[in-house]
Short mmCIF file of C-alpha atoms and ligand atoms in Angstrom, two decimals:
data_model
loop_
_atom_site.label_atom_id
_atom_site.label_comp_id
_atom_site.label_asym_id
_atom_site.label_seq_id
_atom_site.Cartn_x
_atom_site.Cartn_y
_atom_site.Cartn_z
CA UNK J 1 6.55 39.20 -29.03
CA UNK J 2 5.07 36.66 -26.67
CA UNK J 3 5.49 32.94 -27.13
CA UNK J 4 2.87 30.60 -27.44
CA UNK J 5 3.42 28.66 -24.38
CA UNK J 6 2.71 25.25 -24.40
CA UNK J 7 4.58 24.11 -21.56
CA UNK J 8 3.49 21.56 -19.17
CA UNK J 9 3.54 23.53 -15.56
CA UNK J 10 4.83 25.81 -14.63
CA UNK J 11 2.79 26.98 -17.51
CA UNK J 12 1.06 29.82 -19.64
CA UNK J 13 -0.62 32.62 -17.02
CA UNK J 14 -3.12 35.24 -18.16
CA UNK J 15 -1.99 38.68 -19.05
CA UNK J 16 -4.41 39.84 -16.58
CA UNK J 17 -2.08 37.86 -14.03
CA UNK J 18 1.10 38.58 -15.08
CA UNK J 19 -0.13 42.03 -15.46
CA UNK J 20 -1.18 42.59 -11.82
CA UNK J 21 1.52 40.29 -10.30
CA UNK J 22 4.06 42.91 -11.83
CA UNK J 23 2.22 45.78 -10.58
CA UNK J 24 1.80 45.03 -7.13
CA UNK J 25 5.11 43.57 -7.16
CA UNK J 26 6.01 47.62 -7.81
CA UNK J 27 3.45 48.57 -5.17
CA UNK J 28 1.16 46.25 -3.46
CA UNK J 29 -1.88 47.50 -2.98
CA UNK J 30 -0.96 51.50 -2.76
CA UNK J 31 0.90 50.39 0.46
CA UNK J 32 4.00 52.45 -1.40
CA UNK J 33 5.76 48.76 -0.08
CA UNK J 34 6.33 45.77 -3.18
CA UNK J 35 4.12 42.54 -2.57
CA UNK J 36 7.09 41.00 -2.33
CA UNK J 37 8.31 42.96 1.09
CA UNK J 38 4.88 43.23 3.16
CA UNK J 39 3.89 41.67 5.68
CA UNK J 40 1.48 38.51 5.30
CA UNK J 41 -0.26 39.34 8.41
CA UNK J 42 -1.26 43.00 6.61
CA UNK J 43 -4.14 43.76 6.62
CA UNK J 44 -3.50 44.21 2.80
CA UNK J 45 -2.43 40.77 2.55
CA UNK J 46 -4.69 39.20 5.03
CA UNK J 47 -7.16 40.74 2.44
CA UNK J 48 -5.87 39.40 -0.58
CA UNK J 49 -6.20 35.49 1.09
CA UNK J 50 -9.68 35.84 2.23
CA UNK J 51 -10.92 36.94 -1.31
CA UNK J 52 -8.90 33.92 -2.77
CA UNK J 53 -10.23 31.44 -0.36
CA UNK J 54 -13.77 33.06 -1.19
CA UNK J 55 -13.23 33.39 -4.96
CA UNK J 56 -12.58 29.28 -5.19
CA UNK J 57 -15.79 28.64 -3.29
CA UNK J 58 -17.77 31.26 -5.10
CA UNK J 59 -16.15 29.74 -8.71
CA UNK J 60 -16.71 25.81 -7.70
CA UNK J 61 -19.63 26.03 -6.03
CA UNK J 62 -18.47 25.12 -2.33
CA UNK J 63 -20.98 23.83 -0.59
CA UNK J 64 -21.05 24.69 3.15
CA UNK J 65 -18.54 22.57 5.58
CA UNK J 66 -15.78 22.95 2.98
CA UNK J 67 -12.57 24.82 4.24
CA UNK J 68 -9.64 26.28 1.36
CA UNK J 69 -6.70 26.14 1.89
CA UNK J 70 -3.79 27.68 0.29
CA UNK J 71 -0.43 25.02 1.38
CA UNK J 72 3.08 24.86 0.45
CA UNK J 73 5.07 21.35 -0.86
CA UNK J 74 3.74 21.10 -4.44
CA UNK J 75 0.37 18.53 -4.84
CA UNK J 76 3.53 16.31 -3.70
CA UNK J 77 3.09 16.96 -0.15
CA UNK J 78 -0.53 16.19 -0.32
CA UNK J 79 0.48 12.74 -1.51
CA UNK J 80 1.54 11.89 1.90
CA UNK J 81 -0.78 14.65 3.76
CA UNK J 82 -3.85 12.98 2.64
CA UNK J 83 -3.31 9.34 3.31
CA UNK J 84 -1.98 11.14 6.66
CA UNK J 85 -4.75 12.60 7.72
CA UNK J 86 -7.63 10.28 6.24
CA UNK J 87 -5.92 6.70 6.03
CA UNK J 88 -7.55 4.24 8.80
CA UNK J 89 -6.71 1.17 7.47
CA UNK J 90 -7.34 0.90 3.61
CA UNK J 91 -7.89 3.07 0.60
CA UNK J 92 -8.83 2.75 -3.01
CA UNK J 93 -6.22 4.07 -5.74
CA UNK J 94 -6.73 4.31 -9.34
CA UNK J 95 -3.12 3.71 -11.00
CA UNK J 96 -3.69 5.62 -14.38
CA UNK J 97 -0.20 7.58 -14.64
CA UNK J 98 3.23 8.85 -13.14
CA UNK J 99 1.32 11.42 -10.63
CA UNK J 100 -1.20 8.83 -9.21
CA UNK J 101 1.36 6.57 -8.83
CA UNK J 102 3.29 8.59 -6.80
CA UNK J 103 0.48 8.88 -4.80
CA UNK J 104 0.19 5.50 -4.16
CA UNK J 105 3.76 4.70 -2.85
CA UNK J 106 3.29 7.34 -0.55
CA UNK J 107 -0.27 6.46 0.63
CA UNK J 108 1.34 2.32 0.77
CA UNK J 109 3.44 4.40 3.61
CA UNK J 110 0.17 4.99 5.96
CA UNK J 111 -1.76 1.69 5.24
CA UNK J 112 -2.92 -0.55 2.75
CA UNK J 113 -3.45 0.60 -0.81
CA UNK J 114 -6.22 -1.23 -2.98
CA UNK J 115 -5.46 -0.73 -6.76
CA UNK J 116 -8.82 -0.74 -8.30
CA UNK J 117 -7.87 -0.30 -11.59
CA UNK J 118 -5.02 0.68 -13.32
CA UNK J 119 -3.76 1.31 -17.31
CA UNK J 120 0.25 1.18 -16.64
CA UNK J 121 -0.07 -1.76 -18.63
CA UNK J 122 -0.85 0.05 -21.55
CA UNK J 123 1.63 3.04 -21.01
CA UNK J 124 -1.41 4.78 -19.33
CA UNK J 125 -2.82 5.26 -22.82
CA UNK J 126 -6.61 5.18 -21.36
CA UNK J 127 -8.49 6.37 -18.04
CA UNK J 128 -10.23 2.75 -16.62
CA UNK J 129 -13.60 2.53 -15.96
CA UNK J 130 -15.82 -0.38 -15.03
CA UNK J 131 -14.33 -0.84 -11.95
CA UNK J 132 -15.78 -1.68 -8.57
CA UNK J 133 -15.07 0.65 -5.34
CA UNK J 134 -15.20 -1.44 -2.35
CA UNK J 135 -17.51 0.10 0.48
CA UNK J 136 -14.96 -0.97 3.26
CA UNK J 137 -12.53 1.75 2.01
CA UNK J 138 -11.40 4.81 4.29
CA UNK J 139 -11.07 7.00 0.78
CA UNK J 140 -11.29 6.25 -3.10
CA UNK J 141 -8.09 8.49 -4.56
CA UNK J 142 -8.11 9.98 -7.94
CA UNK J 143 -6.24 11.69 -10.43
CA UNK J 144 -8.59 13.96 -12.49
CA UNK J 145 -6.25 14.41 -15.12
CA UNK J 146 -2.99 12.60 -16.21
CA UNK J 147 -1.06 15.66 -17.07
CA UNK J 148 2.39 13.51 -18.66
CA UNK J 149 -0.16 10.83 -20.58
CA UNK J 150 -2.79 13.10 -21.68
CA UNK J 151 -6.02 11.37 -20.04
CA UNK J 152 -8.48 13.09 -18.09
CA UNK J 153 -11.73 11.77 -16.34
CA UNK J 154 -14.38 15.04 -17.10
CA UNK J 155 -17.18 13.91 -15.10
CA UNK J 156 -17.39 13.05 -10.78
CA UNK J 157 -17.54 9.67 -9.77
CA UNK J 158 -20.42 8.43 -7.80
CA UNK J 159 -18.13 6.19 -5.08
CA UNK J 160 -19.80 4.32 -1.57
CA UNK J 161 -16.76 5.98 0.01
CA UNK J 162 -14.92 9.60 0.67
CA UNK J 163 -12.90 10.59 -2.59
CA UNK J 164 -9.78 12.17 -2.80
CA UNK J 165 -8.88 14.06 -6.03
CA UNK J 166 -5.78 15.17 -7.37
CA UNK J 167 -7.13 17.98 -9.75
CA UNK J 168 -3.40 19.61 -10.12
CA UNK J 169 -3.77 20.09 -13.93
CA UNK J 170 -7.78 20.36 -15.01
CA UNK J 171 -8.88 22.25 -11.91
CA UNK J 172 -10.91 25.55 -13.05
CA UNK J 173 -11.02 23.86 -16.49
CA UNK J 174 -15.02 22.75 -15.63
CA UNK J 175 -17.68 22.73 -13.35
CA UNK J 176 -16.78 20.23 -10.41
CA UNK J 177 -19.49 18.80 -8.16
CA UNK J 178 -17.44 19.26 -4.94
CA UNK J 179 -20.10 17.67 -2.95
CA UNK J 180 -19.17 14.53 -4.29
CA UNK J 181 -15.42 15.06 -3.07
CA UNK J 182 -14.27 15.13 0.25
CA UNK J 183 -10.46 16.47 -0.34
CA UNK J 184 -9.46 17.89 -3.85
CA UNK J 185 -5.82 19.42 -4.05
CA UNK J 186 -4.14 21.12 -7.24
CA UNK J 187 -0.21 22.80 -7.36
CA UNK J 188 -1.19 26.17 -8.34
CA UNK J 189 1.11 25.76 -11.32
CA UNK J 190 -0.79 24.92 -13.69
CA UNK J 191 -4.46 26.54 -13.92
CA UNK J 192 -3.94 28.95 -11.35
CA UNK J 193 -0.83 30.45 -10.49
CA UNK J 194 3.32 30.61 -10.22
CA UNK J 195 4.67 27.55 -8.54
CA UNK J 196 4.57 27.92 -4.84
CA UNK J 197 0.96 27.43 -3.46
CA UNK J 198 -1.25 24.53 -3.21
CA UNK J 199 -4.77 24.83 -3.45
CA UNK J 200 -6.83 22.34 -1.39
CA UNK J 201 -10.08 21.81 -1.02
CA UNK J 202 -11.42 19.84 2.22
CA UNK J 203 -14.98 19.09 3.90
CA UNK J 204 -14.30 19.82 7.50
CA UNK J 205 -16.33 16.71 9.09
CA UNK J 206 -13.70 14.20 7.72
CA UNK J 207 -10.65 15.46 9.64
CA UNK J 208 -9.56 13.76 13.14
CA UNK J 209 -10.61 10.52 12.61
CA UNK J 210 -7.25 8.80 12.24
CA UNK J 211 -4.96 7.84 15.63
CA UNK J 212 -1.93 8.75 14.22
CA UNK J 213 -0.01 11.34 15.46
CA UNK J 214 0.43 13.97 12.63
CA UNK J 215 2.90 16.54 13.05
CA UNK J 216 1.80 20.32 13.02
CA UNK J 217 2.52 21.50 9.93
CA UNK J 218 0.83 17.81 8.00
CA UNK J 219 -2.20 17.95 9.52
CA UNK J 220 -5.02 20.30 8.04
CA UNK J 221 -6.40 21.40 10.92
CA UNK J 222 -3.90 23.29 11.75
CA UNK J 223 -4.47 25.53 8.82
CA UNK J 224 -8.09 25.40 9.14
CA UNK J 225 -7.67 27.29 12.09
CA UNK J 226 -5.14 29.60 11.28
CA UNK J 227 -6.98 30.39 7.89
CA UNK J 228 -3.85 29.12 5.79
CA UNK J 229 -2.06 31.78 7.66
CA UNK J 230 -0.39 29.24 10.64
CA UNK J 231 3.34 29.72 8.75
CA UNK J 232 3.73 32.31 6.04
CA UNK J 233 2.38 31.16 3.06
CA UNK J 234 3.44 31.45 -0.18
CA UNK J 235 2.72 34.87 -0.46
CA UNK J 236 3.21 35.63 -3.94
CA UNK J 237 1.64 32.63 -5.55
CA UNK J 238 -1.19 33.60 -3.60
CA UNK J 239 -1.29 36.92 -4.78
CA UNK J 240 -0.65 36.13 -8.27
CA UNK J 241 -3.70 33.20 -8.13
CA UNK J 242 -6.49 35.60 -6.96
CA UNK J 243 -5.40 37.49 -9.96
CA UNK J 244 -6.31 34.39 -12.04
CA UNK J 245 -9.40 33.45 -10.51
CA UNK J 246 -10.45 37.33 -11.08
CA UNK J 247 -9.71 36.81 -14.12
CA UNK J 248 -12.49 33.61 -14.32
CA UNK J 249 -14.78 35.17 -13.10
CA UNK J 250 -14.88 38.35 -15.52
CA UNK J 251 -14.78 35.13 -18.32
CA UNK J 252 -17.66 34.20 -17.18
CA UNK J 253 -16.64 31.58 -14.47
CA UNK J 254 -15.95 27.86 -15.06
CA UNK J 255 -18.30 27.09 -17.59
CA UNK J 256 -17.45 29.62 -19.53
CA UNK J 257 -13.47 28.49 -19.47
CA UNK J 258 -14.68 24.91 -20.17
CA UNK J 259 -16.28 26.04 -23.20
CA UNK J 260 -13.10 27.61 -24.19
CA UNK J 261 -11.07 24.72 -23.37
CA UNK J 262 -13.64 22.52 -25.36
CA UNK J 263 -12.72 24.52 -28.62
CA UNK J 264 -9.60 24.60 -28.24
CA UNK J 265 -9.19 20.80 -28.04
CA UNK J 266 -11.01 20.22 -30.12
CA UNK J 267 -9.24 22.22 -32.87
CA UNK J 268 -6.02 20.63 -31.95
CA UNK J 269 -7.64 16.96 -31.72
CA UNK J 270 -9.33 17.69 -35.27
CA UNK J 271 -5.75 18.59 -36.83
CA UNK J 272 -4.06 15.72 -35.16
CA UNK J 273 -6.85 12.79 -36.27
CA UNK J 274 -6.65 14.72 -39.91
CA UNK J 275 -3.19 13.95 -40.39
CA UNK J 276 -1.27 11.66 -41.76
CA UNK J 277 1.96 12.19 -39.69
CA UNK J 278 0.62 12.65 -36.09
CA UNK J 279 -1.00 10.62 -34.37
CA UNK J 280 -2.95 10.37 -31.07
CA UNK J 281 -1.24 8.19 -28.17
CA UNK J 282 -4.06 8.75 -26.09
CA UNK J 283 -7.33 6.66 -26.14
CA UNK J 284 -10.09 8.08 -28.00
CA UNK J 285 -12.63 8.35 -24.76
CA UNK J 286 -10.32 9.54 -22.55
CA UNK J 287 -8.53 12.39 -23.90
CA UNK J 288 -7.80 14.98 -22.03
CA UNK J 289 -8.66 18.74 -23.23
CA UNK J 290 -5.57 20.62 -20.58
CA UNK J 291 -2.82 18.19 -22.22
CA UNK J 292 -2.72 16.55 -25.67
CA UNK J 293 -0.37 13.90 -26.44
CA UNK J 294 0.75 12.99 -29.88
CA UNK J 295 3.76 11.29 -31.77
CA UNK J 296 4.52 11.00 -35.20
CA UNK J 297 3.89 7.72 -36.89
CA UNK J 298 6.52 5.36 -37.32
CA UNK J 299 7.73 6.72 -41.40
CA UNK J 300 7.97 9.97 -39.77
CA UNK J 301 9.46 8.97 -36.73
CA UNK J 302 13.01 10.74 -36.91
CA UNK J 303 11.63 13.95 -37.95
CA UNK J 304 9.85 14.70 -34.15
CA UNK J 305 13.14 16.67 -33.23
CA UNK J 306 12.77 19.01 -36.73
CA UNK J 307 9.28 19.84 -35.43
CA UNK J 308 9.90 20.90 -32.18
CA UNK J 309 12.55 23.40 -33.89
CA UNK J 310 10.34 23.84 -36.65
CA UNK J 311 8.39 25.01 -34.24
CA UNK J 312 10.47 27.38 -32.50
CA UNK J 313 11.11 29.44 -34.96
CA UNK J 314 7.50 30.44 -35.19
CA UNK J 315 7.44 31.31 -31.54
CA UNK J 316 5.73 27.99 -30.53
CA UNK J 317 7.63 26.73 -27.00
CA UNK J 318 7.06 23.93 -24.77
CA UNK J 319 5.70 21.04 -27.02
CA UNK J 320 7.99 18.48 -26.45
CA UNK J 321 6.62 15.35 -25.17
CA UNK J 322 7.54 13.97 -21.93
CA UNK J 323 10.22 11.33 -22.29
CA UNK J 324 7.84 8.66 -21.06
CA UNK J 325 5.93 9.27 -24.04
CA UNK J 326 8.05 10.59 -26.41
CA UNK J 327 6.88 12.46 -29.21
CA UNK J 328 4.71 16.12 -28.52
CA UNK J 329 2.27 17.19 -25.41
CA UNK J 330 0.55 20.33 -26.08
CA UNK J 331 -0.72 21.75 -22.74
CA UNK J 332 -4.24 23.63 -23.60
CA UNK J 333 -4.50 25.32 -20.42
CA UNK J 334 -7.33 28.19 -19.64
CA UNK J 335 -4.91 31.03 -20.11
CA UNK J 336 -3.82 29.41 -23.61
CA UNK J 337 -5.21 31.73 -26.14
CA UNK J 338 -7.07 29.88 -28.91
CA UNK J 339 -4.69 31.92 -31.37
CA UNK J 340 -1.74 29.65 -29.61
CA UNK J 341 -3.59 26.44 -30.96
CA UNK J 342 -4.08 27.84 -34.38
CA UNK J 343 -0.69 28.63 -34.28
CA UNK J 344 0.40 25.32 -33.71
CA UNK J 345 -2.17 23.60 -36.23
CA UNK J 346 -0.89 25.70 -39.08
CA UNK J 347 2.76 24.96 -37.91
CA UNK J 348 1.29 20.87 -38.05
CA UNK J 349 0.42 21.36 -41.63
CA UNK J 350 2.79 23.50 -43.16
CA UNK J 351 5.48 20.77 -41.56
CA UNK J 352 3.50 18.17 -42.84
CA UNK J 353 2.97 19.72 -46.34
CA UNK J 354 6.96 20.11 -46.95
CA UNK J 355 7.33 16.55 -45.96
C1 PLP L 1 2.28 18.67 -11.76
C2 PLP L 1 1.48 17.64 -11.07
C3 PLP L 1 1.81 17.16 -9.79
C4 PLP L 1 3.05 17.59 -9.07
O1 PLP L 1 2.89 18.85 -8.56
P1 PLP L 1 4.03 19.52 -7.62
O2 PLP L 1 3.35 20.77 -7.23
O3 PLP L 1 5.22 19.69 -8.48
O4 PLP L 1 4.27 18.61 -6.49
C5 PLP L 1 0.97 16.25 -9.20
N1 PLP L 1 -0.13 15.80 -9.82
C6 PLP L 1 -0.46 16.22 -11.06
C7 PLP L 1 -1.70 15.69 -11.70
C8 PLP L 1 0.33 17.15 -11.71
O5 PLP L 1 0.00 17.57 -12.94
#
């Protein structure tokens, strides 16, 4: 039987994409040839990239001037690639977990990094707001959602300057205003496909404005021109995320999946701020719906490990907590079933009731 899968990223894919992956990783596309031995310059495949590139823009809403891309490196490469491409002088970081700041040492690499605001203090328990962006910045840089601390921001910022997103664990999880952004990038791993691919999202007009030499394979208008197709690109990831974002669209597109997403936080959230044993670790207004943190409080404390196997026996995987936060993260993502969460909720209060 399948697990629920909980894990963090890589993470839970749809049947429908695990489904087709396997098929056409028998025979892609009636060529009689496995996805995995074709050609990426097929016609087959060359197929298969323009409907993904189309399918994001079609799904988010892309206004015109936008390019996708589909990149390899992880949403790790794009920490330096952006600041690479788009860093004059100065940018604007917000600091609110392990990802963002990532992005920051990298970006401090380029120029000078302006922390506007930042909740480290706290153990990234919150998402700031209230916080001033200068106008004199070359970019604002975000992390939509704080996939390790369980904080998401669910609404675009209105900034004087470009913004940068990192939407590597909430992207497809809700309509985005992409006008508003000027570079969004997500690893496919999470709400779109196998680890491999990078999705990014960039409005062409803000490209080749830096001096900087940027080597071939950084800058993105090299793959702007080759159509993602410069170096052979992950081919399978690719494959397998158009599968995915088929799979959105017969749900009924983003809104649809938000709605879903809503519900199923929202059972989980209800169960955890019901209990007496688990607790929340992240801030009320600013939990995330992809990734929910919570602990145990303190007289339950040494009975987190029992619950994770407790767990396991009923087919519930991947809810340890990361070890900077200790405790459980449940990762909600799109192709999470809402069956998984009530899984896990009963598993919360049966544990609870024999203790
Ligand atoms: C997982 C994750 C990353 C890292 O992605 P890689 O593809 O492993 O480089 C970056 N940012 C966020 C928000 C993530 O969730």
């Amino acid at each position: 039987m399948k697990k629920h899968n909980f894990y963090a990223g890589p993470s839970i894919l749809s049947e429908y994409t695990i489904k087709h992956t396997a098929d056409a990783v028998n025979n892609f596309a009636e060529t009689g040839l496995s996805l995995l031995e074709v050609s990426h310059r097929s016609k087959e495949f060359v197929a298969v990239m323009d409907e993904a590139q189309a399918l994001v823009k079609e799904l988010l809403d892309v206004p015109e001037g936008y390019q996708v891309l589909y990149l390899g490196g992880g949403a790790s490469l794009q920490f330096c690639m952006a600041p690479m491409n788009l860093l004059r002088t100065k940018a604007g970081y917000l600091d609110t977990g392990t990802w963002a700041a990532n992005a920051i040492k990298e970006a401090r690499l380029f120029g000078d990094v302006e922390v506007l605001a930042s909740s480290k203090e706290s153990n990234y328990n919150f998402y700031p707001r209230g916080y001033e962006v200068p106008s004199d910045l070359d970019y604002f840089h975000i992390t939509t959602n704080n996939t390790i601390y369980g904080t998401e921001l669910r609404e675009d910022p209105d900034v004087p300057v470009r913004l940068v997103a990192d939407m590597s664990s909430d992207i497809f999880s809700r309509p985005v205003d992409v006008a508003k952004y000027d570079l969004i990038y997500a690893g496919a791993q999470k709400n779109l496909g196998p680890a491999g691919a990078t999705l990014v999202i960039v409005k062409e007009d803000v490209l080749g404005k830096v001096d900087r030499a940027i080597p071939t394979m950084l800058d993105y208008r090299t793959h702007i021109k080759k159509g993602s197709m410069f170096n052979t690109p992950p081919v399978l990831p690719v494959y397998s995320s158009l599968m995915t974002l088929r799979y959105y669209k017969e749900m009924g597109g983003v809104k649809a999946m938000e709605k879903i997403d809503l519900e199923k936080a929202g059972v989980l959230y209800d169960a955890i701020d019901n209990s007496k044993m688990f607790v929340g670790t992240a801030a009320e207004d600013s939990r995330s719906i992809m990734n929910v943190t919570f602990v145990m409080t303190p007289e339950y404390k040494e009975l987190e490990k029992d619950f994770v196997d407790f767990c396991a026996a009923r087919g519930i995987v991947g809810i340890k907590g990361h070890r900077s936060v200790g405790g459980f993260r449940a990762s909600l993502y799109n192709a999470l079933p809402l069956e998984s969460v009530k899984a896990l909720v009963d598993a919360m209060a049966e544990f609870e009731k024999q203790h």
